[in-house]
Amino acid sequence: MSKFKHLYSAFAVCLISGCASYTVEPYKDIQQLPDMYLRGVFTWWEADPQYQLTLKGGSTYATTIELIADGQPYDFKFADKNWTPGSSCGYKSQYRDQSVTLGKTVYADCNTTDENFRFVPKETGLYEFAINFSNIDKPAVTVNRL
């Protein structure tokens, strides 16, 4: 009976650990990317069609949103409709890329889970959020006032 318990326990551990891991195959080029959205506190983290990214030119995708300058940060990231692994783009480095400054480039990692960008507008108005995939391994993110 003891052998069955050990064998069953080993099988259960293998089964559970196998279910908890997965491999994310990175996108090789921009043509493979699914439809992406600007998602954040302003959309309740939903994939709102109003904030679907559109091709701006080259490898840059962008959308526009109106923000209120109340001193509070807006957390956001770029992701597809289903939060698919490999399509959830948050900051690459917490110390260099988490806080986005108007007109300055920061970098994204599209294999993130909780790494949200943070932006605090100084003026109420329209802002363009853009992500450039010309380097698919290190997409460039910018926020500009329109």
Tab-separated table of N, CA, C and O in Angstrom, residues 24-85:
chain	number	residue	atom	x	y	z
A	24	VAL	N	5.900	30.643	-23.320
A	24	VAL	CA	5.386	31.692	-24.191
A	24	VAL	C	6.312	31.789	-25.378
A	24	VAL	O	7.497	32.060	-25.224
A	25	GLU	N	5.786	31.547	-26.542
A	25	GLU	CA	6.563	31.692	-27.766
A	25	GLU	C	6.472	33.148	-28.191
A	25	GLU	O	5.404	33.642	-28.514
A	26	PRO	N	7.603	33.881	-28.155
A	26	PRO	CA	7.534	35.299	-28.506
A	26	PRO	C	7.180	35.501	-29.978
A	26	PRO	O	7.456	34.647	-30.819
A	27	TYR	N	6.564	36.639	-30.248
A	27	TYR	CA	6.236	36.972	-31.620
A	27	TYR	C	7.513	37.277	-32.368
A	27	TYR	O	8.407	37.936	-31.862
A	28	LYS	N	7.616	36.765	-33.581
A	28	LYS	CA	8.824	36.968	-34.384
A	28	LYS	C	8.755	38.267	-35.169
A	28	LYS	O	9.770	38.858	-35.474
A	29	ASP	N	7.552	38.683	-35.542
A	29	ASP	CA	7.411	39.947	-36.259
A	29	ASP	C	6.043	40.542	-35.969
A	29	ASP	O	5.164	39.892	-35.433
A	30	ILE	N	5.897	41.760	-36.354
A	30	ILE	CA	4.691	42.527	-36.037
A	30	ILE	C	3.436	41.951	-36.691
A	30	ILE	O	2.336	42.123	-36.197
A	31	GLN	N	3.600	41.228	-37.789
A	31	GLN	CA	2.453	40.655	-38.492
A	31	GLN	C	1.732	39.612	-37.642
A	31	GLN	O	0.565	39.332	-37.860
A	32	GLN	N	2.409	39.028	-36.671
A	32	GLN	CA	1.809	37.994	-35.828
A	32	GLN	C	0.990	38.576	-34.678
A	32	GLN	O	0.227	37.857	-34.050
A	33	LEU	N	1.177	39.845	-34.385
A	33	LEU	CA	0.495	40.433	-33.226
A	33	LEU	C	-1.024	40.424	-33.398
A	33	LEU	O	-1.537	40.746	-34.468
A	34	PRO	N	-1.747	40.105	-32.335
A	34	PRO	CA	-3.207	40.200	-32.385
A	34	PRO	C	-3.634	41.663	-32.253
A	34	PRO	O	-2.800	42.544	-32.032
A	35	ASP	N	-4.925	41.933	-32.363
A	35	ASP	CA	-5.428	43.282	-32.108
A	35	ASP	C	-5.083	43.651	-30.671
A	35	ASP	O	-5.315	42.878	-29.746
A	36	MET	N	-4.536	44.844	-30.502
A	36	MET	CA	-4.101	45.294	-29.184
A	36	MET	C	-4.937	46.485	-28.737
A	36	MET	O	-5.475	47.228	-29.559
A	37	TYR	N	-5.026	46.656	-27.416
A	37	TYR	CA	-5.831	47.716	-26.806
A	37	TYR	C	-5.005	48.440	-25.745
A	37	TYR	O	-4.141	47.836	-25.105
A	38	LEU	N	-5.320	49.713	-25.552
A	38	LEU	CA	-4.839	50.440	-24.393
A	38	LEU	C	-5.788	50.062	-23.268
A	38	LEU	O	-6.995	50.290	-23.360
A	39	ARG	N	-5.257	49.441	-22.216
A	39	ARG	CA	-6.090	48.992	-21.109
A	39	ARG	C	-5.560	49.617	-19.829
A	39	ARG	O	-4.354	49.719	-19.639
A	40	GLY	N	-6.474	50.060	-18.978
A	40	GLY	CA	-6.041	50.674	-17.734
A	40	GLY	C	-7.188	51.023	-16.827
A	40	GLY	O	-8.323	50.589	-17.040
A	41	VAL	N	-6.890	51.835	-15.823
A	41	VAL	CA	-7.909	52.212	-14.846
A	41	VAL	C	-9.065	52.943	-15.523
A	41	VAL	O	-10.204	52.856	-15.072
A	42	PHE	N	-8.795	53.646	-16.607
A	42	PHE	CA	-9.829	54.415	-17.315
A	42	PHE	C	-10.771	53.526	-18.115
A	42	PHE	O	-11.812	53.978	-18.540
A	43	THR	N	-10.428	52.252	-18.327
A	43	THR	CA	-11.308	51.313	-19.035
A	43	THR	C	-11.726	50.152	-18.124
A	43	THR	O	-12.258	49.168	-18.618
A	44	TRP	N	-11.438	50.297	-16.834
A	44	TRP	CA	-11.666	49.203	-15.887
A	44	TRP	C	-10.928	47.955	-16.346
A	44	TRP	O	-11.366	46.839	-16.134
A	45	TRP	N	-9.800	48.166	-17.037
A	45	TRP	CA	-8.910	47.116	-17.530
A	45	TRP	C	-9.562	46.245	-18.611
A	45	TRP	O	-9.063	45.179	-18.933
A	46	GLU	N	-10.664	46.697	-19.173
A	46	GLU	CA	-11.336	45.965	-20.240
A	46	GLU	C	-10.734	46.328	-21.598
A	46	GLU	O	-10.115	47.367	-21.763
A	47	ALA	N	-10.954	45.476	-22.588
A	47	ALA	CA	-10.535	45.737	-23.968
A	47	ALA	C	-11.648	46.533	-24.641
A	47	ALA	O	-12.479	45.991	-25.353
A	48	ASP	N	-11.656	47.824	-24.408
A	48	ASP	CA	-12.685	48.717	-24.935
A	48	ASP	C	-12.381	49.030	-26.396
A	48	ASP	O	-11.297	49.536	-26.711
A	49	PRO	N	-13.318	48.758	-27.309
A	49	PRO	CA	-13.081	49.040	-28.733
A	49	PRO	C	-12.689	50.494	-29.008
A	49	PRO	O	-11.978	50.776	-29.963
A	50	GLN	N	-13.114	51.405	-28.151
A	50	GLN	CA	-12.763	52.815	-28.304
A	50	GLN	C	-11.249	53.029	-28.188
A	50	GLN	O	-10.710	53.973	-28.739
A	51	TYR	N	-10.575	52.141	-27.468
A	51	TYR	CA	-9.138	52.284	-27.244
A	51	TYR	C	-8.321	51.187	-27.923
A	51	TYR	O	-7.208	50.882	-27.493
A	52	GLN	N	-8.877	50.616	-28.992
A	52	GLN	CA	-8.110	49.658	-29.781
A	52	GLN	C	-7.011	50.420	-30.514
A	52	GLN	O	-7.243	51.512	-31.050
A	53	LEU	N	-5.832	49.863	-30.527
A	53	LEU	CA	-4.722	50.512	-31.197
A	53	LEU	C	-4.887	50.413	-32.707
A	53	LEU	O	-5.333	49.385	-33.223
A	54	THR	N	-4.530	51.485	-33.393
A	54	THR	CA	-4.559	51.493	-34.859
A	54	THR	C	-3.160	51.823	-35.361
A	54	THR	O	-2.376	52.504	-34.678
A	55	LEU	N	-2.861	51.342	-36.542
A	55	LEU	CA	-1.560	51.577	-37.150
A	55	LEU	C	-1.419	53.050	-37.467
A	55	LEU	O	-2.218	53.623	-38.203
A	56	LYS	N	-0.405	53.660	-36.896
A	56	LYS	CA	-0.144	55.080	-37.119
A	56	LYS	C	0.839	55.266	-38.265
A	56	LYS	O	0.812	56.252	-38.968
A	57	GLY	N	1.704	54.312	-38.438
A	57	GLY	CA	2.715	54.353	-39.482
A	57	GLY	C	3.880	53.463	-39.104
A	57	GLY	O	4.222	53.350	-37.924
A	58	GLY	N	4.480	52.829	-40.097
A	58	GLY	CA	5.604	51.933	-39.825
A	58	GLY	C	5.197	50.811	-38.899
A	58	GLY	O	4.314	50.032	-39.199
A	59	SER	N	5.816	50.770	-37.738
A	59	SER	CA	5.541	49.740	-36.726
A	59	SER	C	4.904	50.336	-35.478
A	59	SER	O	4.909	49.729	-34.421
A	60	THR	N	4.365	51.555	-35.590
A	60	THR	CA	3.792	52.242	-34.438
A	60	THR	C	2.276	52.152	-34.441
A	60	THR	O	1.626	52.463	-35.432
A	61	TYR	N	1.747	51.734	-33.302
A	61	TYR	CA	0.308	51.656	-33.084
A	61	TYR	C	-0.054	52.633	-31.977
A	61	TYR	O	0.706	52.811	-31.023
A	62	ALA	N	-1.218	53.265	-32.096
A	62	ALA	CA	-1.578	54.291	-31.116
A	62	ALA	C	-3.088	54.414	-30.965
A	62	ALA	O	-3.856	53.946	-31.800
A	63	THR	N	-3.475	55.073	-29.888
A	63	THR	CA	-4.854	55.454	-29.648
A	63	THR	C	-4.841	56.732	-28.818
A	63	THR	O	-3.833	57.080	-28.209
A	64	THR	N	-5.978	57.416	-28.815
A	64	THR	CA	-6.099	58.690	-28.114
A	64	THR	C	-7.145	58.572	-27.018
A	64	THR	O	-8.164	57.908	-27.192
A	65	ILE	N	-6.870	59.242	-25.898
A	65	ILE	CA	-7.785	59.217	-24.766
A	65	ILE	C	-7.759	60.580	-24.080
A	65	ILE	O	-6.733	61.251	-24.054
A	66	GLU	N	-8.900	60.983	-23.536
A	66	GLU	CA	-8.957	62.219	-22.760
A	66	GLU	C	-8.695	61.885	-21.299
A	66	GLU	O	-9.322	60.988	-20.731
A	67	LEU	N	-7.754	62.610	-20.701
A	67	LEU	CA	-7.401	62.400	-19.306
A	67	LEU	C	-7.629	63.676	-18.503
A	67	LEU	O	-7.495	64.779	-19.033
A	68	ILE	N	-7.953	63.503	-17.243
A	68	ILE	CA	-8.161	64.623	-16.325
A	68	ILE	C	-6.915	64.755	-15.451
A	68	ILE	O	-6.451	63.773	-14.868
A	69	ALA	N	-6.397	65.956	-15.369
A	69	ALA	CA	-5.212	66.221	-14.549
A	69	ALA	C	-5.645	66.518	-13.121
A	69	ALA	O	-5.875	67.662	-12.749
A	70	ASP	N	-5.771	65.466	-12.325
A	70	ASP	CA	-6.164	65.632	-10.926
A	70	ASP	C	-5.049	65.217	-9.967
A	70	ASP	O	-5.267	65.055	-8.776
A	71	GLY	N	-3.842	65.019	-10.517
A	71	GLY	CA	-2.695	64.645	-9.693
A	71	GLY	C	-2.572	63.158	-9.428
A	71	GLY	O	-1.587	62.713	-8.846
A	72	GLN	N	-3.565	62.378	-9.855
A	72	GLN	CA	-3.552	60.939	-9.629
A	72	GLN	C	-2.932	60.224	-10.838
A	72	GLN	O	-3.165	60.613	-11.974
A	73	PRO	N	-2.161	59.166	-10.591
A	73	PRO	CA	-1.573	58.432	-11.711
A	73	PRO	C	-2.606	57.560	-12.420
A	73	PRO	O	-3.535	57.048	-11.792
A	74	TYR	N	-2.429	57.425	-13.713
A	74	TYR	CA	-3.212	56.495	-14.524
A	74	TYR	C	-2.333	55.289	-14.786
A	74	TYR	O	-1.312	55.395	-15.453
A	75	ASP	N	-2.715	54.129	-14.262
A	75	ASP	CA	-2.008	52.892	-14.565
A	75	ASP	C	-2.555	52.350	-15.874
A	75	ASP	O	-3.767	52.390	-16.109
A	76	PHE	N	-1.666	51.817	-16.717
A	76	PHE	CA	-2.100	51.281	-18.007
A	76	PHE	C	-1.095	50.272	-18.530
A	76	PHE	O	0.028	50.169	-18.037
A	77	LYS	N	-1.513	49.551	-19.533
A	77	LYS	CA	-0.633	48.688	-20.311
A	77	LYS	C	-1.299	48.436	-21.655
A	77	LYS	O	-2.449	48.818	-21.868
A	78	PHE	N	-0.594	47.821	-22.548
A	78	PHE	CA	-1.124	47.442	-23.849
A	78	PHE	C	-1.313	45.928	-23.830
A	78	PHE	O	-0.411	45.202	-23.425
A	79	ALA	N	-2.479	45.458	-24.254
A	79	ALA	CA	-2.728	44.020	-24.233
A	79	ALA	C	-3.803	43.665	-25.261
A	79	ALA	O	-4.570	44.524	-25.692
A	80	ASP	N	-3.830	42.401	-25.611
A	80	ASP	CA	-4.884	41.947	-26.520
A	80	ASP	C	-6.174	41.719	-25.741
A	80	ASP	O	-6.236	41.962	-24.531
A	81	LYS	N	-7.185	41.259	-26.407
A	81	LYS	CA	-8.508	41.105	-25.808
A	81	LYS	C	-8.546	40.083	-24.675
A	81	LYS	O	-9.297	40.220	-23.723
A	82	ASN	N	-7.702	39.047	-24.758
A	82	ASN	CA	-7.771	37.937	-23.808
A	82	ASN	C	-6.606	37.876	-22.831
A	82	ASN	O	-6.417	36.856	-22.179
A	83	TRP	N	-5.798	38.923	-22.750
A	83	TRP	CA	-4.603	38.916	-21.907
A	83	TRP	C	-3.723	37.717	-22.235
A	83	TRP	O	-3.198	37.036	-21.352
A	84	THR	N	-3.571	37.429	-23.497
A	84	THR	CA	-2.792	36.282	-23.944
A	84	THR	C	-1.325	36.451	-23.554
A	84	THR	O	-0.757	37.523	-23.768
A	85	PRO	N	-0.699	35.408	-22.986
A	85	PRO	CA	0.732	35.504	-22.697
A	85	PRO	C	1.493	35.873	-23.979
A	85	PRO	O	1.257	35.313	-25.038
